[in-house]
Amino acid sequence: MANSNPAYKNLPGGYLFPELAKRTRAFSEKHPGVKIMRLGIGNTTEPLPSSIIKGLGVGVKKLASVETYTGYGDEQGNTELRKKIAEVKYKKAVEKIEADEIFVSDGAKSDTANIQELFSKESIIAIQDPAYPVYVDSNVMAGRTGKIRENGQYEGIVYMPCTEKNGFFPEIPQEKVDIIYICSPNNPTGAVATKEQLKKFVDYAIKNKIVIIFDSAYERFIYDSSLPRSIYEIPGAKRCAIEINSFSKEAGFTGVRLGWTVVPKTLMTEDGANLNSLWNRRQCTKFNGASNIAQEGGIAALDKKGLKETQKVIDLYMKNASVIKKGLESIGIKCYGGVNAPYIWMKCPNQMSSWDFFSKLLEEANVVCTPGSGFGPSGEGFVRLSAFGHPKDIKKAIESIKKNLKI
Ligand code: PL4
């Protein structure tokens, strides 16, 4: 007789984003004809630049002839792409990132969820609160936690609150932890860690044999060149950190699917395992490589022309961020993020709860946001607005908020 994984019973409700979609759909059904403006899920809207379309086309064309056809590729990814990622993305790394430390994936979501498999079930994880929900949920599914408490925190997880008080970057945990998740630029708060802030964590991790899982999915949105785009810009990080990144937001690959994870060969666990070898073993067993077409697109995205063209799209989204932030501030709403990051972290007026404000914004302005509490208990009282949208739609949404939201 088959029994279910008991750890799944610890998950209280649905995953955040489908829940959001469900509530939005329910509103639509109740109010047919009302046009909803979506600033909820961070989903790209702009067409791919011509150089990437060309690159994807190269991938398609190769499949059409027996001389160039490829079937399964290397589980670790296309060698040319791995070399290109190492060369283009880690120019500022203190210690060189080698191509064989890069594992190409079908996007950052799967890797952020799967990476915890490399660690013992007893490992204690520390998570920024609020955070992208995959970090917590994947550890709950793996049985690394107990039940969720009334305060919204899981037993067995160390929460690192990111609040207005600490500028949305956490203090070093007081308790013993083994794995620390950090996301910068942060989803959902839009806060970006400085070199000094990251150095504190790297030094602490090296001293205590902790592994940092660094999610840099939004690094291209950092305009301030003094801020680090990779944890490997911090001395020693190759001895304590794994970095996960994605083509989704910087190159519009949310539907194409392509990302990568850096697992340095110098990264060891306390019991002497080499994490690069473990991840390689894991990927070879459980992953058959990213789509060869998508990987050709990725190579094109990292070419000089590709980088120039994607920068224009990033600029467009960042203009949206500024429109959202300025619009909300003009009606007296307190906002964070939106600079060096594509998310605006908005404080709900009149101390409303995140879900109450979500409903109010949808009903009064017909705008969808993401409730902050969905990212963790410290997100309560905030909502996240996404700058990924077509500029015309973003402007309409902000005009509607300014005109219709009663605060
Ligand atoms: C909705 C910090 C978005 N259904 O596209 P990927 O898999 O390369 O990237 C996933 C990802 C990884 N790390 C961070 C992210 O914010 C995301 C994407 N997050 C959002 O609105 O928060 C899309 C969410 C999607 C999901 O569940 O990931």
Coordinates of C-alpha atoms and ligand atoms in Angstrom, one line a residue, residues 15-18 20 40-43 105-112 131-135 183-188 215-218 244-249 253-255 257-260 343 370 375 384 386 388, ligand 1:
Y15 CA 1.8 27.4 -3.2
L16 CA 1.7 31.2 -3.1
F17 CA 1.5 32.0 -6.8
P18 CA -1.2 29.6 -7.8
L20 CA -2.8 34.4 -6.1
G40 CA 1.5 40.3 -9.0
I41 CA 3.7 37.5 -10.4
G42 CA 7.1 38.6 -11.7
N43 CA 6.5 37.5 -15.3
S105 CA 19.7 24.2 -15.7
D106 CA 16.1 24.7 -16.9
G107 CA 15.8 27.7 -14.6
A108 CA 16.6 28.9 -11.1
K109 CA 13.4 27.6 -9.5
S110 CA 14.3 23.9 -9.9
D111 CA 17.8 24.4 -8.6
T112 CA 16.8 26.5 -5.6
A131 CA 11.9 35.2 1.0
Y132 CA 11.0 33.5 -2.3
P133 CA 8.8 30.7 -1.0
V134 CA 10.6 27.9 -2.8
Y135 CA 13.5 27.9 -0.2
C183 CA 18.7 36.5 -2.3
S184 CA 20.1 39.8 -3.6
P185 CA 18.6 41.8 -5.2
N186 CA 16.0 40.5 -2.9
N187 CA 12.6 39.0 -3.9
P188 CA 10.3 40.4 -2.5
D215 CA 20.2 33.5 -5.4
S216 CA 21.2 36.2 -7.8
A217 CA 18.3 35.9 -10.3
Y218 CA 17.9 39.7 -10.4
I244 CA 22.0 30.2 -8.5
N245 CA 21.1 32.4 -11.5
S246 CA 18.7 32.6 -14.4
F247 CA 18.1 33.9 -17.9
S248 CA 14.4 34.4 -17.0
K249 CA 14.3 38.0 -16.0
F253 CA 13.4 33.4 -20.7
T254 CA 10.6 32.9 -18.2
G255 CA 8.9 30.7 -20.8
R257 CA 13.5 28.1 -19.4
L258 CA 17.3 28.4 -18.8
G259 CA 19.4 29.1 -15.8
W260 CA 22.6 27.9 -14.1
Y343 CA 10.2 44.8 -7.2
T370 CA 1.4 39.8 -4.2
F375 CA 6.8 35.3 1.5
R384 CA 4.9 43.4 -3.5
S386 CA 6.2 43.7 -9.9
F388 CA 7.6 43.3 -15.2
Ligands
PL4_1 C1 6.2 32.4 -10.3 C2 14.5 34.9 -6.3 C3 8.9 35.1 -9.7 N1 5.7 30.2 -11.1 O1 12.3 31.4 -13.9 P1 13.3 30.8 -13.0 O2 12.9 29.4 -12.6 O3 14.7 30.9 -13.5 O4 13.4 31.7 -11.7 C4 12.6 31.5 -10.5 C5 13.0 32.4 -9.4 C6 14.2 32.1 -8.7 N2 14.6 32.9 -7.7 C7 13.9 34.0 -7.4 C8 12.8 34.3 -8.1 O5 12.1 35.4 -7.7 C9 12.3 33.5 -9.1 C10 11.0 33.8 -9.8 N3 10.0 34.4 -9.1 C11 8.1 35.8 -8.6 O6 7.1 36.5 -9.0 O7 8.5 35.8 -7.5 C12 8.1 34.1 -10.5 C13 7.2 33.3 -9.6 C14 6.8 31.1 -10.6 C15 7.5 30.6 -9.4 O8 6.9 30.0 -8.5 O9 8.7 30.7 -9.4

